[in-house]
């Protein structure tokens, strides 16, 4: 049975912290205001594949999210999905929100991981599906999330071909993760993933992040 993303939980994740910090030569305080990560309404209402969801269904969902983000101009050309292996249930979906929010850490993978945080905390094996091979930041987040598999469509080279700087160090971290038993499957539906990137570039999408 299919379902909508709203059943994963609220369409946002809120975290807030407050505190006072003292110093020997001065007193000062700070407050971290509430941070809200809200999925675009169209994504929150998207119908999810029923469990157990296949690899292809999960990756196509990530690609549909990425394409939808481009077509609706609600963010960057990337989408990601987290699946629980015990049940085959999709427990998190994300798109890149870095440009519209001004928050550089809100890549599709980190948003999907955040949406899946309750399931990840409960434990078990999880797979990450991404419309494009993770950049160094998202690969690091995947390392800490403890994914057993990472399945990607477009490659790092495809993202860099339209101007994104994906960061060095991914090869080294991938090697360390693979040594721990993490499986990487790249280039599954690559043409479709690369097509989303090209659609973004041809439409004048902003190439955000570090530039030369």
PDB file of C-alpha atoms in Angstrom, residues 26 31 52 60 68 74 90 98-99 111 127 131-132 162 167 180 188:
ATOM      1  CA  UNK A  26      33.653  39.190  30.654  1.00  0.00           C
ATOM      2  CA  UNK A  31      20.894  31.825  22.313  1.00  0.00           C
ATOM      3  CA  UNK A  52       9.021  -3.333   0.890  1.00  0.00           C
ATOM      4  CA  UNK A  60      13.315   6.724  -8.763  1.00  0.00           C
ATOM      5  CA  UNK A  68      10.550  18.249  -8.798  1.00  0.00           C
ATOM      6  CA  UNK A  74      12.360  25.108  -4.697  1.00  0.00           C
ATOM      7  CA  UNK A  90      10.980   4.556   3.194  1.00  0.00           C
ATOM      8  CA  UNK A  98      20.739  25.084   0.577  1.00  0.00           C
ATOM      9  CA  UNK A  99      19.965  27.841  -1.909  1.00  0.00           C
ATOM     10  CA  UNK A 111      17.733  16.563   4.950  1.00  0.00           C
ATOM     11  CA  UNK A 127      20.301   2.194   2.757  1.00  0.00           C
ATOM     12  CA  UNK A 131      20.094  11.172  -7.232  1.00  0.00           C
ATOM     13  CA  UNK A 132      23.816  11.973  -7.362  1.00  0.00           C
ATOM     14  CA  UNK A 162      27.808  21.685 -14.503  1.00  0.00           C
ATOM     15  CA  UNK A 167      35.108  18.506  -2.478  1.00  0.00           C
ATOM     16  CA  UNK A 180      34.018  -1.559   7.261  1.00  0.00           C
ATOM     17  CA  UNK A 188      22.359   3.099 -11.246  1.00  0.00           C
TER      18      UNK A 188
END
